[in-house]
Amino acid sequence: MTEKSLIEQGIKRLTGPPIADIETCKLYKPGAVCALGVVAERHGLESRPLFLSNVVPDWLVSGYRDAATDPKVKHSPHGWGDAFDVKVGGVLKQIEFIKVALEDTQLFNRGGIYVGRNTCHIDQRDEAWMRKYHGAKLWVWYKGDYTGFSTFNEAVRFALSKSTPEG
């Protein structure tokens, strides 16, 4: 018996990103998955499950999304298989993870911080794609609004100004 995707099982979220499952993970670009493994390992997350059959790590919240099942993905790197939403903790942990992904390893070039959530976003969009969005390399989600930033430090200052001690 083969494992059915969550959609095939009739399981879907009414709000928030789709739950990662093995079928959607197979749609990721292999280079993006390898890059995620390196960043996760350097951040202290268990990365071995990324490479085992039928295992999705619990820290991988969302990945590839199909526009047919999630129309909001039309202009999202999730629709191209090179974006990840990763559960790492409050704002400080998100900042640390994004720093590893964007600056320390340079395996990703965009990131997003979710103030008030435990999840951050990283992706591998090219510079031409980013120019369409005014060059924003980082964004901060706060109370339903996204604010874009061209530098890491600007995004960090803004996220910290909006966060509580718990994140």
Coordinates of N, CA and C in Angstrom, one line a residue:
M1 N 0.8 -1.2 0.0 CA 0.0 0.0 0.0 C 0.9 1.2 0.0
T2 N 0.6 2.1 -0.9 CA 1.4 3.4 -1.0 C 0.8 4.4 -0.1
E3 N 1.7 5.3 0.4 CA 1.2 6.4 1.2 C 0.5 7.4 0.4
K4 N -0.7 7.8 0.8 CA -1.5 8.8 0.1 C -1.1 10.2 0.5
S5 N -1.1 11.2 -0.4 CA -0.9 12.5 0.0 C -2.0 13.0 1.0
L6 N -1.8 14.0 1.7 CA -2.8 14.6 2.6 C -4.1 15.0 1.8
I7 N -3.9 15.6 0.6 CA -5.0 16.0 -0.2 C -5.8 14.8 -0.6
E8 N -5.1 13.7 -1.0 CA -5.8 12.4 -1.4 C -6.6 11.8 -0.2
Q9 N -6.1 12.1 1.0 CA -6.8 11.6 2.2 C -7.9 12.5 2.6
G10 N -8.1 13.7 1.9 CA -9.1 14.6 2.3 C -8.7 15.5 3.4
I11 N -7.4 15.6 3.7 CA -7.0 16.4 4.9 C -6.4 17.7 4.3
K12 N -6.9 18.8 4.7 CA -6.4 20.1 4.3 C -6.6 21.1 5.4
R13 N -5.8 22.1 5.4 CA -6.0 23.2 6.4 C -7.0 24.2 5.8
L14 N -7.8 24.7 6.7 CA -8.7 25.8 6.2 C -8.0 27.2 6.2
T15 N -7.0 27.3 7.1 CA -6.2 28.5 7.2 C -4.7 28.1 7.3
G16 N -3.9 29.0 6.8 CA -2.4 28.8 6.9 C -1.9 27.9 5.8
P17 N -0.6 27.7 5.7 CA 0.0 27.0 4.6 C -0.4 25.5 4.7
P18 N -0.4 24.8 3.5 CA -0.7 23.4 3.5 C 0.4 22.6 4.4
I19 N -0.1 21.6 5.0 CA 0.9 20.7 5.8 C 1.8 20.0 4.8
A20 N 3.1 20.0 5.1 CA 4.0 19.3 4.2 C 3.7 17.8 4.3
D21 N 3.8 17.2 3.1 CA 3.7 15.7 3.1 C 4.7 15.2 2.0
I22 N 4.9 13.9 2.0 CA 6.0 13.4 1.2 C 5.7 13.6 -0.3
E23 N 4.4 13.6 -0.7 CA 4.2 13.8 -2.1 C 4.5 15.3 -2.6
T24 N 4.2 16.2 -1.7 CA 4.6 17.6 -2.1 C 6.1 17.8 -2.0
C25 N 6.7 17.1 -1.1 CA 8.2 17.3 -0.9 C 8.9 16.8 -2.2
K26 N 8.3 15.8 -2.9 CA 9.0 15.2 -4.1 C 9.0 16.2 -5.2
L27 N 8.1 17.3 -5.1 CA 8.0 18.3 -6.2 C 9.0 19.4 -6.0
Y28 N 9.8 19.4 -4.9 CA 10.8 20.4 -4.7 C 12.0 20.2 -5.7
K29 N 12.6 21.3 -5.9 CA 13.9 21.2 -6.8 C 14.9 20.5 -5.9
P30 N 15.6 19.5 -6.4 CA 16.6 18.8 -5.6 C 17.7 19.7 -5.0
G31 N 18.1 20.7 -5.8 CA 19.1 21.6 -5.2 C 18.6 22.4 -4.0
A32 N 17.3 22.8 -4.1 CA 16.8 23.5 -3.0 C 16.7 22.6 -1.7
V33 N 16.3 21.3 -1.9 CA 16.2 20.4 -0.8 C 17.6 20.2 -0.2
C34 N 18.6 20.1 -1.0 CA 20.0 19.9 -0.5 C 20.4 21.1 0.3
A35 N 20.1 22.3 -0.3 CA 20.5 23.6 0.4 C 19.8 23.7 1.8
L36 N 18.5 23.3 1.8 CA 17.7 23.3 3.0 C 18.4 22.4 4.1
G37 N 18.8 21.2 3.6 CA 19.5 20.3 4.5 C 20.8 20.9 5.2
V38 N 21.5 21.6 4.4 CA 22.8 22.2 4.9 C 22.4 23.3 5.9
V39 N 21.4 24.2 5.6 CA 21.1 25.2 6.5 C 20.5 24.7 7.8
A40 N 19.6 23.7 7.6 CA 19.0 23.1 8.8 C 20.0 22.5 9.7
E41 N 21.0 21.8 9.2 CA 22.1 21.1 9.9 C 22.9 22.2 10.7
R42 N 23.2 23.3 10.0 CA 24.0 24.4 10.6 C 23.2 25.1 11.7
H43 N 21.9 25.1 11.6 CA 21.1 25.7 12.6 C 20.8 24.8 13.8
G44 N 21.1 23.5 13.6 CA 20.9 22.5 14.7 C 19.6 21.7 14.6
L45 N 19.0 21.8 13.4 CA 17.8 21.0 13.2 C 18.2 19.6 12.5
E46 N 17.5 18.6 12.8 CA 17.8 17.3 12.3 C 17.5 17.3 10.8
S47 N 18.5 17.2 9.9 CA 18.3 17.2 8.5 C 18.2 15.9 7.8
R48 N 18.6 14.8 8.5 CA 18.6 13.5 7.9 C 17.3 13.1 7.3
P49 N 16.1 13.4 8.0 CA 14.8 13.0 7.4 C 14.5 13.5 6.0
L50 N 15.2 14.6 5.6 CA 15.0 15.1 4.3 C 15.3 14.1 3.2
F51 N 16.2 13.2 3.5 CA 16.8 12.3 2.5 C 16.3 10.9 2.7
L52 N 15.4 10.7 3.6 CA 14.9 9.3 3.8 C 13.5 9.2 3.1
S53 N 13.2 8.1 2.6 CA 11.9 7.8 1.9 C 10.8 7.9 3.0
N54 N 9.7 8.6 2.6 CA 8.5 8.7 3.3 C 8.6 9.3 4.7
V55 N 9.6 10.2 4.9 CA 9.8 10.9 6.2 C 9.9 12.4 5.9
V56 N 9.0 13.1 6.5 CA 9.1 14.6 6.5 C 9.4 15.1 7.9
P57 N 10.4 15.9 8.0 CA 10.7 16.4 9.4 C 9.6 17.3 9.9
D58 N 9.4 17.3 11.2 CA 8.3 18.1 11.8 C 8.6 19.6 11.7
W59 N 9.8 20.0 11.5 CA 10.1 21.4 11.3 C 9.8 22.0 10.0
L60 N 9.5 21.1 9.0 CA 9.2 21.6 7.6 C 7.7 21.8 7.6
V61 N 7.2 23.0 7.7 CA 5.8 23.4 7.8 C 5.1 23.4 6.4
S62 N 5.8 23.9 5.4 CA 5.2 24.1 4.1 C 6.3 24.1 3.0
G63 N 5.9 23.6 1.9 CA 6.9 23.6 0.8 C 6.2 23.9 -0.5
Y64 N 6.4 22.9 -1.5 CA 5.8 23.1 -2.8 C 4.3 23.2 -2.6
R65 N 3.7 24.1 -3.3 CA 2.2 24.3 -3.4 C 1.8 24.4 -4.8
D66 N 0.7 23.7 -5.1 CA 0.1 23.7 -6.4 C -0.9 24.8 -6.5
A67 N -0.9 25.6 -7.6 CA -1.9 26.7 -7.8 C -3.3 26.2 -7.9
A68 N -3.5 24.9 -8.3 CA -4.8 24.4 -8.4 C -5.4 24.2 -7.0
T69 N -4.6 23.9 -6.0 CA -5.2 23.6 -4.7 C -5.0 24.8 -3.8
D70 N -4.1 25.8 -4.2 CA -3.8 26.9 -3.4 C -3.6 28.1 -4.3
P71 N -4.7 28.8 -4.7 CA -4.6 29.9 -5.7 C -3.7 31.0 -5.3
K72 N -3.4 31.2 -4.0 CA -2.5 32.3 -3.6 C -1.1 32.1 -4.0
V73 N -0.8 30.9 -4.4 CA 0.6 30.5 -4.8 C 1.0 31.0 -6.2
K74 N 0.1 31.6 -6.9 CA 0.4 32.0 -8.3 C 1.6 32.9 -8.4
H75 N 1.9 33.7 -7.5 CA 3.1 34.6 -7.5 C 4.1 34.3 -6.4
S76 N 4.1 33.0 -6.0 CA 4.9 32.6 -4.9 C 6.0 31.6 -5.3
P77 N 7.2 31.7 -4.7 CA 8.2 30.7 -5.1 C 7.9 29.3 -4.6
H78 N 6.8 29.2 -3.7 CA 6.4 27.9 -3.3 C 5.9 27.1 -4.6
G79 N 5.3 27.8 -5.5 CA 4.8 27.2 -6.7 C 5.9 26.7 -7.7
W80 N 7.2 27.1 -7.4 CA 8.3 26.6 -8.3 C 9.1 25.6 -7.5
G81 N 8.8 25.3 -6.3 CA 9.5 24.2 -5.6 C 10.8 24.7 -5.0
D82 N 11.0 26.0 -4.8 CA 12.3 26.4 -4.2 C 12.1 27.3 -3.0
A83 N 11.0 27.1 -2.3 CA 10.7 27.9 -1.1 C 10.3 27.0 0.1
F84 N 10.6 27.4 1.3 CA 10.3 26.6 2.4 C 9.8 27.5 3.6
D85 N 8.8 27.0 4.3 CA 8.4 27.6 5.6 C 8.9 26.6 6.6
V86 N 9.7 27.1 7.6 CA 10.4 26.3 8.5 C 10.0 26.7 9.9
K87 N 9.6 25.7 10.8 CA 9.3 26.0 12.2 C 10.6 26.0 13.0
V88 N 11.0 27.2 13.5 CA 12.2 27.3 14.3 C 12.0 27.9 15.6
G89 N 10.9 28.7 15.8 CA 10.7 29.4 17.1 C 10.4 30.8 16.9
G90 N 10.5 31.6 17.9 CA 10.1 33.0 17.9 C 11.0 33.8 17.0
V91 N 10.9 35.1 17.0 CA 11.6 36.0 16.1 C 13.1 35.9 16.2
L92 N 13.7 35.8 17.4 CA 15.1 35.6 17.4 C 15.6 34.4 16.7
K93 N 14.9 33.3 16.9 CA 15.3 32.0 16.2 C 15.1 32.1 14.7
Q94 N 14.1 32.8 14.3 CA 13.8 33.0 12.9 C 15.0 33.8 12.3
I95 N 15.4 34.9 13.0 CA 16.5 35.7 12.5 C 17.8 34.9 12.4
E96 N 18.0 34.1 13.4 CA 19.2 33.2 13.3 C 19.2 32.3 12.1
F97 N 18.0 31.6 11.9 CA 17.9 30.7 10.8 C 18.1 31.4 9.4
I98 N 17.4 32.5 9.3 CA 17.5 33.3 8.0 C 19.0 33.8 7.8
K99 N 19.6 34.2 8.9 CA 21.0 34.6 8.7 C 21.9 33.5 8.2
V100 N 21.7 32.3 8.7 CA 22.4 31.1 8.2 C 22.1 30.9 6.8
A101 N 20.8 30.9 6.4 CA 20.4 30.6 5.0 C 20.9 31.7 4.0
L102 N 20.8 33.0 4.4 CA 21.1 34.0 3.4 C 22.5 34.5 3.5
E103 N 23.0 34.7 4.7 CA 24.4 35.3 4.8 C 25.5 34.3 5.0
D104 N 25.3 33.4 6.0 CA 26.4 32.5 6.3 C 26.7 31.5 5.2
T105 N 25.7 30.8 4.7 CA 25.9 29.8 3.6 C 25.6 30.4 2.2
Q106 N 24.8 31.4 2.1 CA 24.4 32.0 0.9 C 23.7 31.0 -0.1
L107 N 23.0 30.1 0.5 CA 22.3 29.1 -0.3 C 20.9 29.5 -0.7
F108 N 20.4 30.5 0.0 CA 19.1 31.1 -0.3 C 19.3 32.6 -0.4
N109 N 18.4 33.3 -1.1 CA 18.6 34.7 -1.2 C 17.4 35.6 -0.8
R110 N 16.4 35.0 -0.3 CA 15.2 35.7 0.2 C 14.8 35.1 1.5
G111 N 14.2 35.9 2.4 CA 13.7 35.3 3.6 C 12.6 36.1 4.2
G112 N 11.8 35.5 5.0 CA 10.7 36.2 5.7 C 10.5 35.8 7.1
I113 N 10.2 36.8 7.9 CA 10.1 36.6 9.4 C 8.6 36.8 9.7
Y114 N 8.0 35.8 10.4 CA 6.6 35.9 10.9 C 6.6 36.3 12.3
V115 N 6.3 37.6 12.6 CA 6.2 38.0 14.0 C 5.0 37.4 14.6
G116 N 5.1 36.8 15.8 CA 4.0 36.2 16.5 C 3.8 34.8 16.1
R117 N 4.6 34.2 15.2 CA 4.5 32.8 14.8 C 5.8 32.2 15.1
N118 N 5.9 30.9 14.9 CA 7.2 30.1 15.1 C 7.8 29.7 13.8
T119 N 7.4 30.4 12.7 CA 7.8 29.9 11.4 C 8.5 31.1 10.6
C120 N 9.5 30.7 9.8 CA 10.1 31.7 8.9 C 10.1 31.1 7.5
H121 N 10.4 31.9 6.5 CA 10.4 31.6 5.1 C 11.8 31.8 4.5
I122 N 12.2 30.9 3.6 CA 13.4 31.1 2.8 C 13.1 30.6 1.4
D123 N 13.7 31.3 0.4 CA 13.6 30.8 -1.0 C 14.8 31.2 -1.8
Q124 N 14.8 30.7 -3.0 CA 15.9 30.9 -4.0 C 15.5 31.6 -5.2
R125 N 14.7 32.7 -5.1 CA 14.4 33.5 -6.3 C 15.5 34.3 -6.8
D126 N 15.6 34.5 -8.1 CA 16.7 35.3 -8.7 C 16.5 36.8 -8.6
E127 N 17.5 37.5 -8.9 CA 17.5 39.0 -8.8 C 16.4 39.6 -9.7
A128 N 16.2 39.1 -10.9 CA 15.2 39.6 -11.8 C 13.8 39.4 -11.2
W129 N 13.6 38.3 -10.6 CA 12.3 38.1 -9.9 C 12.1 39.1 -8.8
M130 N 13.2 39.3 -8.0 CA 13.1 40.2 -6.8 C 12.8 41.7 -7.3
R131 N 13.4 42.1 -8.4 CA 13.2 43.4 -8.9 C 11.7 43.7 -9.1
K132 N 10.9 42.7 -9.5 CA 9.5 42.9 -9.7 C 8.8 43.3 -8.3
Y133 N 9.4 42.9 -7.2 CA 8.9 43.2 -5.9 C 9.8 44.3 -5.2
H134 N 10.3 45.2 -6.0 CA 11.1 46.4 -5.5 C 12.4 46.0 -4.8
G135 N 12.9 44.8 -5.2 CA 14.2 44.4 -4.7 C 14.2 43.9 -3.2
A136 N 13.0 43.6 -2.7 CA 12.9 43.2 -1.3 C 13.5 41.8 -1.2
K137 N 14.6 41.7 -0.4 CA 15.3 40.4 -0.1 C 14.7 39.8 1.1
L138 N 14.1 40.6 2.0 CA 13.5 40.1 3.2 C 12.2 40.8 3.4
W139 N 11.3 40.1 4.1 CA 10.1 40.7 4.5 C 9.7 40.3 5.9
V140 N 8.9 41.1 6.5 CA 8.4 40.8 7.8 C 6.9 40.8 7.8
W141 N 6.3 39.7 8.3 CA 4.8 39.6 8.4 C 4.5 40.0 9.8
Y142 N 3.5 40.9 9.9 CA 3.1 41.4 11.3 C 1.6 41.8 11.2
K143 N 0.8 41.0 11.9 CA -0.6 41.3 12.0 C -1.3 41.3 10.6
G144 N -0.9 40.4 9.7 CA -1.5 40.3 8.4 C -0.9 41.1 7.3
D145 N 0.1 42.0 7.6 CA 0.7 42.8 6.6 C 2.2 42.4 6.4
Y146 N 2.6 42.4 5.1 CA 4.0 42.1 4.8 C 4.7 43.5 4.5
T147 N 5.9 43.6 5.1 CA 6.7 44.8 4.8 C 8.0 44.3 4.3
G148 N 8.4 44.8 3.1 CA 9.7 44.4 2.5 C 10.9 45.2 2.8
F149 N 12.0 44.6 2.8 CA 13.3 45.3 3.2 C 14.4 44.8 2.2
S150 N 15.3 45.7 1.9 CA 16.4 45.4 1.0 C 17.6 44.9 1.8
T151 N 17.7 45.1 3.1 CA 18.9 44.7 3.9 C 18.4 43.9 5.1
F152 N 19.3 43.0 5.5 CA 19.0 42.1 6.6 C 18.8 42.9 7.9
N153 N 19.7 43.9 8.1 CA 19.6 44.7 9.4 C 18.3 45.5 9.5
E154 N 17.8 46.0 8.4 CA 16.6 46.7 8.4 C 15.4 45.8 8.8
A155 N 15.4 44.6 8.2 CA 14.3 43.7 8.5 C 14.4 43.2 10.0
V156 N 15.6 43.0 10.5 CA 15.8 42.6 11.9 C 15.3 43.6 12.8
R157 N 15.7 44.9 12.6 CA 15.2 46.0 13.5 C 13.7 46.1 13.5
F158 N 13.1 46.0 12.3 CA 11.7 46.1 12.3 C 11.0 44.9 13.0
A159 N 11.4 43.7 12.7 CA 10.8 42.5 13.4 C 11.0 42.6 14.9
L160 N 12.1 43.0 15.4 CA 12.4 43.1 16.8 C 11.5 44.2 17.4
S161 N 11.3 45.3 16.7 CA 10.4 46.4 17.2 C 9.0 45.9 17.4
K162 N 8.5 44.9 16.6 CA 7.2 44.5 16.6 C 6.9 43.3 17.5
S163 N 8.0 42.6 17.9 CA 7.9 41.3 18.6 C 7.8 41.6 20.1
T164 N 7.3 40.6 20.8 CA 7.2 40.5 22.3 C 8.4 39.7 22.7
P165 N 8.7 39.7 24.0 CA 9.7 38.8 24.5 C 9.6 37.3 24.2
E166 N 8.3 36.9 24.0 CA 8.1 35.5 23.6 C 8.2 35.2 22.1
G167 N 8.3 36.3 21.4 CA 8.5 36.1 19.9 C 7.4 36.7 19.1

